[in-house]
PDB file of C-alpha atoms in Angstrom:
ATOM      1  CA  GLN O   1       0.149   0.152   0.142  1.00  0.00           C
ATOM      2  CA  GLY O   2       1.380   3.386  -0.728  1.00  0.00           C
ATOM      3  CA  LEU O   3       1.391   7.034   1.551  1.00  0.00           C
ATOM      4  CA  PHE O   4      -1.993   7.287   4.106  1.00  0.00           C
ATOM      5  CA  GLY O   5      -2.990   3.228   3.108  1.00  0.00           C
ATOM      6  CA  GLN O   6      -3.553   4.015  -0.306  1.00  0.00           C
ATOM      7  CA  ARG O   7      -2.854   1.624  -3.024  1.00  0.00           C
ATOM      8  CA  PRO O   8      -0.992   3.470  -5.812  1.00  0.00           C
ATOM      9  CA  HIS O   9      -2.370   4.018  -9.130  1.00  0.00           C
ATOM     10  CA  PRO O  10      -1.061   1.840 -12.133  1.00  0.00           C
ATOM     11  CA  PRO O  11       0.516   3.739 -15.016  1.00  0.00           C
ATOM     12  CA  ARG O  12      -1.785   5.941 -17.002  1.00  0.00           C
ATOM     13  CA  PRO O  13      -2.414   4.219 -21.016  1.00  0.00           C
ATOM     14  CA  PRO O  14      -0.468   7.186 -22.387  1.00  0.00           C
ATOM     15  CA  GLU O  15       2.290   6.695 -20.647  1.00  0.00           C
ATOM     16  CA  ARG O  16       2.503   2.419 -21.921  1.00  0.00           C
ATOM     17  CA  ALA O  17       2.424   3.666 -25.188  1.00  0.00           C
ATOM     18  CA  TRP O  18       5.327   6.013 -24.656  1.00  0.00           C
ATOM     19  CA  ARG O  19       7.344   3.670 -22.384  1.00  0.00           C
ATOM     20  CA  ALA O  20       6.335   0.934 -25.631  1.00  0.00           C
ATOM     21  CA  ALA O  21       7.713   3.600 -28.280  1.00  0.00           C
ATOM     22  CA  CYS O  22      10.905   4.041 -26.923  1.00  0.00           C
ATOM     23  CA  GLU O  23      11.723   0.485 -26.404  1.00  0.00           C
ATOM     24  CA  ARG O  24      10.836   0.421 -30.410  1.00  0.00           C
ATOM     25  CA  ALA O  25      12.698   3.300 -31.435  1.00  0.00           C
ATOM     26  CA  MET O  26      15.619   1.513 -29.201  1.00  0.00           C
ATOM     27  CA  LEU O  27      15.410  -1.888 -31.029  1.00  0.00           C
ATOM     28  CA  GLY O  28      15.105   0.034 -33.956  1.00  0.00           C
ATOM     29  CA  LEU O  29      18.626   1.983 -33.441  1.00  0.00           C
ATOM     30  CA  ALA O  30      20.421  -1.217 -32.791  1.00  0.00           C
ATOM     31  CA  SER O  31      19.286  -3.198 -35.688  1.00  0.00           C
ATOM     32  CA  LEU O  32      20.640  -0.016 -37.804  1.00  0.00           C
ATOM     33  CA  SER O  33      23.247   0.238 -36.390  1.00  0.00           C
ATOM     34  CA  LEU O  34      24.558  -3.389 -36.339  1.00  0.00           C
ATOM     35  CA  GLY O  35      23.333  -3.284 -40.068  1.00  0.00           C
ATOM     36  CA  PHE O  36      25.561  -0.504 -40.964  1.00  0.00           C
ATOM     37  CA  ILE O  37      28.888  -2.241 -38.606  1.00  0.00           C
ATOM     38  CA  THR O  38      28.007  -5.481 -40.887  1.00  0.00           C
ATOM     39  CA  LYS O  39      27.721  -3.477 -44.177  1.00  0.00           C
ATOM     40  CA  ALA O  40      31.185  -2.195 -43.369  1.00  0.00           C
ATOM     41  CA  GLN O  41      32.776  -5.656 -42.329  1.00  0.00           C
ATOM     42  CA  CYS O  42      31.661  -7.308 -45.089  1.00  0.00           C
ATOM     43  CA  ALA O  43      32.937  -4.838 -48.195  1.00  0.00           C
ATOM     44  CA  ASP O  44      36.335  -4.717 -46.583  1.00  0.00           C
ATOM     45  CA  LEU O  45      36.921  -8.382 -46.643  1.00  0.00           C
ATOM     46  CA  VAL O  46      35.253  -9.186 -49.948  1.00  0.00           C
ATOM     47  CA  PRO O  47      34.390  -5.557 -52.221  1.00  0.00           C
ATOM     48  CA  CYS O  48      31.499  -5.913 -54.380  1.00  0.00           C
ATOM     49  CA  LYS O  49      31.814  -6.875 -58.294  1.00  0.00           C
ATOM     50  CA  PRO O  50      30.974  -3.637 -59.987  1.00  0.00           C
ATOM     51  CA  ALA O  51      33.584  -1.977 -57.799  1.00  0.00           C
ATOM     52  CA  ILE O  52      36.514  -4.493 -59.255  1.00  0.00           C
ATOM     53  CA  ALA O  53      35.348  -4.017 -62.691  1.00  0.00           C
ATOM     54  CA  ARG O  54      34.747  -0.061 -62.414  1.00  0.00           C
ATOM     55  CA  GLY O  55      37.711   0.400 -64.405  1.00  0.00           C
ATOM     56  CA  ARG O  56      40.278   1.426 -61.822  1.00  0.00           C
ATOM     57  CA  ALA O  57      44.160   1.843 -62.489  1.00  0.00           C
ATOM     58  CA  TYR O  58      46.094  -1.464 -62.369  1.00  0.00           C
ATOM     59  CA  LYS O  59      49.768  -1.842 -63.524  1.00  0.00           C
ATOM     60  CA  LEU O  60      50.599  -2.946 -66.867  1.00  0.00           C
ATOM     61  CA  SER O  61      54.071  -3.951 -68.214  1.00  0.00           C
ATOM     62  CA  PHE O  62      54.732  -3.227 -71.648  1.00  0.00           C
ATOM     63  CA  CYS O  63      57.560  -5.952 -73.464  1.00  0.00           C
ATOM     64  CA  ILE O  64      59.731  -4.210 -74.940  1.00  0.00           C
ATOM     65  CA  HIS O  65      61.037  -6.529 -77.819  1.00  0.00           C
ATOM     66  CA  SER O  66      62.833  -5.075 -80.876  1.00  0.00           C
ATOM     67  CA  VAL O  67      62.805  -2.591 -82.794  1.00  0.00           C
ATOM     68  CA  SER O  68      63.747  -2.085 -87.072  1.00  0.00           C
ATOM     69  CA  LEU O  69      64.550   1.215 -87.945  1.00  0.00           C
ATOM     70  CA  PRO O  70      65.444   1.254 -91.541  1.00  0.00           C
ATOM     71  CA  GLY O  71      66.944   4.630 -91.772  1.00  0.00           C
ATOM     72  CA  LEU O  72      69.475   3.801 -88.558  1.00  0.00           C
ATOM     73  CA  ASP O  73      72.019   1.278 -89.181  1.00  0.00           C
ATOM     74  CA  GLY O  74      73.738  -0.365 -86.369  1.00  0.00           C
ATOM     75  CA  LYS O  75      76.649  -0.777 -88.027  1.00  0.00           C
ATOM     76  CA  LYS O  76      77.545   3.080 -88.684  1.00  0.00           C
ATOM     77  CA  LEU O  77      75.876   4.551 -85.792  1.00  0.00           C
ATOM     78  CA  LYS O  78      77.933   5.368 -82.786  1.00  0.00           C
ATOM     79  CA  ALA O  79      77.609   3.693 -79.265  1.00  0.00           C
ATOM     80  CA  GLY O  80      75.981   6.843 -77.943  1.00  0.00           C
ATOM     81  CA  GLN O  81      73.363   7.468 -80.600  1.00  0.00           C
ATOM     82  CA  ARG O  82      71.818   3.720 -79.798  1.00  0.00           C
ATOM     83  CA  PRO O  83      67.947   4.612 -79.571  1.00  0.00           C
ATOM     84  CA  PHE O  84      66.060   3.597 -76.624  1.00  0.00           C
ATOM     85  CA  VAL O  85      62.270   3.569 -76.058  1.00  0.00           C
ATOM     86  CA  THR O  86      60.086   5.630 -73.654  1.00  0.00           C
ATOM     87  CA  VAL O  87      57.161   4.946 -72.599  1.00  0.00           C
ATOM     88  CA  ALA O  88      54.651   7.949 -71.713  1.00  0.00           C
ATOM     89  CA  THR O  89      50.725   8.604 -69.855  1.00  0.00           C
ATOM     90  CA  GLY O  90      49.349  11.402 -68.474  1.00  0.00           C
ATOM     91  CA  ASP O  91      52.687  12.636 -66.698  1.00  0.00           C
ATOM     92  CA  LYS O  92      54.665   9.589 -66.155  1.00  0.00           C
ATOM     93  CA  VAL O  93      57.556   8.623 -68.472  1.00  0.00           C
ATOM     94  CA  LYS O  94      60.133   5.754 -68.447  1.00  0.00           C
ATOM     95  CA  GLN O  95      62.856   4.358 -70.468  1.00  0.00           C
ATOM     96  CA  THR O  96      64.642   1.551 -71.249  1.00  0.00           C
ATOM     97  CA  GLU O  97      67.960   1.401 -71.285  1.00  0.00           C
ATOM     98  CA  LEU O  98      70.025   1.627 -75.305  1.00  0.00           C
ATOM     99  CA  ALA O  99      68.923  -1.005 -77.263  1.00  0.00           C
ATOM    100  CA  ASP O 100      71.547  -3.459 -78.773  1.00  0.00           C
ATOM    101  CA  TRP O 101      72.272  -4.047 -82.464  1.00  0.00           C
ATOM    102  CA  SER O 102      71.616  -7.651 -83.860  1.00  0.00           C
ATOM    103  CA  GLN O 103      73.496  -8.003 -87.399  1.00  0.00           C
ATOM    104  CA  ASP O 104      71.560 -11.419 -87.923  1.00  0.00           C
ATOM    105  CA  ASP O 105      68.129  -9.952 -87.567  1.00  0.00           C
ATOM    106  CA  GLU O 106      69.127  -6.427 -88.501  1.00  0.00           C
ATOM    107  CA  ARG O 107      67.219  -5.170 -85.923  1.00  0.00           C
ATOM    108  CA  TRP O 108      67.666  -3.105 -82.141  1.00  0.00           C
ATOM    109  CA  CYS O 109      67.150  -5.580 -79.056  1.00  0.00           C
ATOM    110  CA  PHE O 110      66.124  -4.271 -76.098  1.00  0.00           C
ATOM    111  CA  GLY O 111      64.520  -7.305 -73.829  1.00  0.00           C
ATOM    112  CA  GLU O 112      62.878  -4.928 -71.560  1.00  0.00           C
ATOM    113  CA  ALA O 113      59.721  -4.391 -69.562  1.00  0.00           C
ATOM    114  CA  ILE O 114      58.335  -1.701 -68.052  1.00  0.00           C
ATOM    115  CA  THR O 115      55.971  -1.554 -65.752  1.00  0.00           C
ATOM    116  CA  MET O 116      53.571   1.842 -65.861  1.00  0.00           C
ATOM    117  CA  GLU O 117      50.114   2.079 -63.934  1.00  0.00           C
ATOM    118  CA  VAL O 118      47.186   3.039 -66.052  1.00  0.00           C
ATOM    119  CA  ALA O 119      43.748   3.130 -66.100  1.00  0.00           C
ATOM    120  CA  PRO O 120      41.540   1.515 -69.029  1.00  0.00           C
ATOM    121  CA  HIS O 121      40.511   4.779 -70.885  1.00  0.00           C
ATOM    122  CA  GLU O 122      44.120   5.819 -71.200  1.00  0.00           C
ATOM    123  CA  GLU O 123      45.963   5.684 -74.042  1.00  0.00           C
ATOM    124  CA  VAL O 124      49.761   5.332 -74.167  1.00  0.00           C
ATOM    125  CA  LEU O 125      52.132   7.070 -76.190  1.00  0.00           C
ATOM    126  CA  ILE O 126      55.252   4.607 -76.456  1.00  0.00           C
ATOM    127  CA  SER O 127      58.703   6.859 -78.687  1.00  0.00           C
ATOM    128  CA  VAL O 128      61.695   5.530 -80.282  1.00  0.00           C
ATOM    129  CA  VAL O 129      64.338   8.071 -79.410  1.00  0.00           C
ATOM    130  CA  CYS O 130      68.250   8.740 -80.109  1.00  0.00           C
ATOM    131  CA  ASN O 131      70.682  10.859 -79.052  1.00  0.00           C
ATOM    132  CA  LYS O 132      72.831  13.775 -80.332  1.00  0.00           C
ATOM    133  CA  GLU O 133      76.405  13.735 -80.405  1.00  0.00           C
ATOM    134  CA  VAL O 134      78.238  16.792 -80.807  1.00  0.00           C
ATOM    135  CA  ASN O 135      82.123  15.400 -81.971  1.00  0.00           C
ATOM    136  CA  LEU O 136      85.103  17.359 -80.534  1.00  0.00           C
ATOM    137  CA  GLY O 137      87.773  15.297 -81.714  1.00  0.00           C
ATOM    138  CA  LEU O 138      88.691  13.654 -78.076  1.00  0.00           C
ATOM    139  CA  ALA O 139      85.302  13.342 -76.736  1.00  0.00           C
ATOM    140  CA  ALA O 140      82.099  13.257 -78.102  1.00  0.00           C
ATOM    141  CA  LEU O 141      79.681  15.680 -75.947  1.00  0.00           C
ATOM    142  CA  THR O 142      75.406  14.806 -75.954  1.00  0.00           C
ATOM    143  CA  HIS O 143      73.307  17.236 -76.947  1.00  0.00           C
ATOM    144  CA  GLY O 144      69.733  16.637 -77.052  1.00  0.00           C
ATOM    145  CA  THR O 145      67.608  13.989 -78.234  1.00  0.00           C
ATOM    146  CA  LYS O 146      65.835  12.559 -81.647  1.00  0.00           C
ATOM    147  CA  CYS O 147      62.426  11.392 -81.992  1.00  0.00           C
ATOM    148  CA  VAL O 148      62.957   8.746 -84.646  1.00  0.00           C
ATOM    149  CA  GLY O 149      58.579   7.707 -84.373  1.00  0.00           C
ATOM    150  CA  SER O 150      56.247   6.878 -81.929  1.00  0.00           C
ATOM    151  CA  ILE O 151      53.257   4.399 -81.650  1.00  0.00           C
ATOM    152  CA  CYS O 152      49.796   5.430 -79.672  1.00  0.00           C
ATOM    153  CA  ILE O 153      48.270   2.749 -77.884  1.00  0.00           C
ATOM    154  CA  PRO O 154      44.414   3.001 -76.759  1.00  0.00           C
ATOM    155  CA  ILE O 155      44.578   0.276 -73.253  1.00  0.00           C
ATOM    156  CA  ALA O 156      41.057  -0.304 -73.786  1.00  0.00           C
ATOM    157  CA  SER O 157      42.272  -1.919 -77.256  1.00  0.00           C
ATOM    158  CA  VAL O 158      45.254  -4.438 -75.598  1.00  0.00           C
ATOM    159  CA  VAL O 159      42.899  -5.353 -72.538  1.00  0.00           C
ATOM    160  CA  PRO O 160      40.590  -7.985 -75.073  1.00  0.00           C
ATOM    161  CA  MET O 161      43.649  -9.511 -76.111  1.00  0.00           C
ATOM    162  CA  LEU O 162      45.215 -10.535 -72.750  1.00  0.00           C
ATOM    163  CA  GLN O 163      45.553 -14.505 -72.485  1.00  0.00           C
ATOM    164  CA  MET O 164      45.800 -16.569 -68.961  1.00  0.00           C
ATOM    165  CA  GLN O 165      48.914 -17.895 -68.384  1.00  0.00           C
ATOM    166  CA  ASP O 166      50.255 -20.603 -65.823  1.00  0.00           C
ATOM    167  CA  ARG O 167      53.985 -19.728 -64.916  1.00  0.00           C
ATOM    168  CA  ASP O 168      55.217 -21.925 -62.194  1.00  0.00           C
ATOM    169  CA  ILE O 169      56.705 -19.539 -60.043  1.00  0.00           C
ATOM    170  CA  ASP O 170      54.476 -16.072 -60.862  1.00  0.00           C
ATOM    171  CA  GLY O 171      51.712 -17.943 -60.679  1.00  0.00           C
ATOM    172  CA  LEU O 172      48.965 -16.772 -63.167  1.00  0.00           C
ATOM    173  CA  VAL O 173      49.655 -14.183 -65.528  1.00  0.00           C
ATOM    174  CA  TYR O 174      47.564 -12.356 -68.103  1.00  0.00           C
ATOM    175  CA  THR O 175      49.685 -11.640 -70.896  1.00  0.00           C
ATOM    176  CA  THR O 176      49.642 -10.799 -74.860  1.00  0.00           C
ATOM    177  CA  GLU O 177      51.544 -12.727 -77.383  1.00  0.00           C
ATOM    178  CA  GLY O 178      54.263  -9.981 -79.537  1.00  0.00           C
ATOM    179  CA  ILE O 179      52.558  -7.787 -81.657  1.00  0.00           C
ATOM    180  CA  SER O 180      54.103  -5.395 -84.284  1.00  0.00           C
ATOM    181  CA  PHE O 181      53.333  -1.554 -84.441  1.00  0.00           C
ATOM    182  CA  ASP O 182      54.157   0.694 -86.984  1.00  0.00           C
ATOM    183  CA  VAL O 183      57.099   3.220 -85.941  1.00  0.00           C
ATOM    184  CA  LEU O 184      55.489   6.823 -87.569  1.00  0.00           C
ATOM    185  CA  LYS O 185      56.821  10.224 -87.887  1.00  0.00           C
ATOM    186  CA  ASP O 186      54.912  13.037 -88.740  1.00  0.00           C
ATOM    187  CA  GLY O 187      52.567  10.343 -90.779  1.00  0.00           C
ATOM    188  CA  ALA O 188      55.181   8.939 -91.956  1.00  0.00           C
ATOM    189  CA  LYS O 189      56.441   5.155 -91.371  1.00  0.00           C
ATOM    190  CA  THR O 190      60.136   5.138 -89.869  1.00  0.00           C
ATOM    191  CA  GLY O 191      59.564   1.413 -88.766  1.00  0.00           C
ATOM    192  CA  ARG O 192      58.660  -0.802 -86.956  1.00  0.00           C
ATOM    193  CA  ALA O 193      58.603  -2.255 -83.178  1.00  0.00           C
ATOM    194  CA  LEU O 194      57.914  -5.736 -81.563  1.00  0.00           C
ATOM    195  CA  MET O 195      56.216  -5.799 -78.396  1.00  0.00           C
ATOM    196  CA  SER O 196      54.070  -7.689 -75.467  1.00  0.00           C
ATOM    197  CA  PHE O 197      51.894  -6.640 -72.852  1.00  0.00           C
ATOM    198  CA  GLU O 198      51.486  -8.602 -69.977  1.00  0.00           C
ATOM    199  CA  THR O 199      49.536  -8.029 -66.362  1.00  0.00           C
ATOM    200  CA  LYS O 200      48.526  -9.994 -62.867  1.00  0.00           C
ATOM    201  CA  GLN O 201      45.736  -8.129 -62.409  1.00  0.00           C
ATOM    202  CA  ALA O 202      42.455  -9.837 -64.509  1.00  0.00           C
ATOM    203  CA  PRO O 203      40.767  -8.249 -66.851  1.00  0.00           C
ATOM    204  CA  PRO O 204      37.445  -7.515 -66.538  1.00  0.00           C
ATOM    205  CA  PRO O 205      35.008 -10.160 -67.468  1.00  0.00           C
ATOM    206  CA  ALA O 206      33.440  -8.065 -70.317  1.00  0.00           C
ATOM    207  CA  ALA O 207      36.834  -7.256 -71.537  1.00  0.00           C
ATOM    208  CA  ASN O 208      36.949 -11.248 -73.171  1.00  0.00           C
ATOM    209  CA  GLY O 209      33.683 -10.822 -75.272  1.00  0.00           C
ATOM    210  CA  GLY O 210      32.922  -9.452 -78.501  1.00  0.00           C
ATOM    211  CA  SER O 211      36.741  -9.587 -79.294  1.00  0.00           C
ATOM    212  CA  ALA O 212      37.538 -13.026 -80.811  1.00  0.00           C
ATOM    213  CA  GLY O 213      38.468 -11.333 -84.199  1.00  0.00           C
ATOM    214  CA  ARG O 214      40.783  -8.972 -82.990  1.00  0.00           C
ATOM    215  CA  ARG O 215      42.243 -11.741 -81.274  1.00  0.00           C
ATOM    216  CA  ASN O 216      43.010 -13.697 -84.049  1.00  0.00           C
ATOM    217  CA  LEU O 217      44.146 -11.208 -86.408  1.00  0.00           C
ATOM    218  CA  CYS O 218      46.911 -10.959 -83.869  1.00  0.00           C
ATOM    219  CA  SER O 219      47.444 -14.200 -83.479  1.00  0.00           C
ATOM    220  CA  GLU O 220      47.801 -15.063 -86.848  1.00  0.00           C
ATOM    221  CA  GLU O 221      49.082 -12.471 -88.474  1.00  0.00           C
ATOM    222  CA  SER O 222      51.329 -11.090 -85.575  1.00  0.00           C
ATOM    223  CA  TRP O 223      50.538  -7.599 -85.932  1.00  0.00           C
ATOM    224  CA  CYS O 224      48.649  -4.415 -85.449  1.00  0.00           C
ATOM    225  CA  ASN O 225      48.693  -1.143 -86.365  1.00  0.00           C
ATOM    226  CA  PHE O 226      46.841   1.421 -83.656  1.00  0.00           C
ATOM    227  CA  SER O 227      46.941   4.897 -84.571  1.00  0.00           C
ATOM    228  CA  ALA O 228      49.927   7.020 -83.789  1.00  0.00           C
ATOM    229  CA  ARG O 229      47.943  10.556 -82.968  1.00  0.00           C
ATOM    230  CA  GLY O 230      50.715  11.164 -80.661  1.00  0.00           C
ATOM    231  CA  ALA O 231      53.476  10.954 -83.351  1.00  0.00           C
TER     232      ALA O 231
END
């Protein structure tokens, strides 16, 4: 019994409804918070498929095998004037070492791979460059460079040609066959470059479809002539 022998009054109906509403609200907030936490943890552990195939940048290796330049005879060229290759995308530029002249094949051999971070929508400018030398009698001084020709390659055209290979040490690698490109200077052909491409990152699934004709062309004739808009 309460004060003065009176029984306490039971909670009024509006008070009961208010308490029930508060309980439901607290349960709803707890469920919502748990849902956000679960989604965040899931996204960290297993990224969703659209995020993987969104076309973000990845590392692609440009394997420079050899370059044939009829106007650049290795038998008559000085050692310091041997050509090298630059690979440029955006504001990033990398270059190879000086090439070695193959007397048997009559071409410049590189055997180097340059790895760049690229995006599917980008284009890569590959240039064949030679050093200019000034003969000072006792020594030769390098004085600038001269571009022999360039190749502009859309990355979106390379991705469909990547084929999966299982290498013992490197594991799964996606690579192309050797492809020969025209080297152009001011719209005129100055030589041919033999290259291939490879990456350890799987290409988007859409890149494997609808490109069989392009792959067959490169497999049978071993060359593709991309535009040289950057030449």
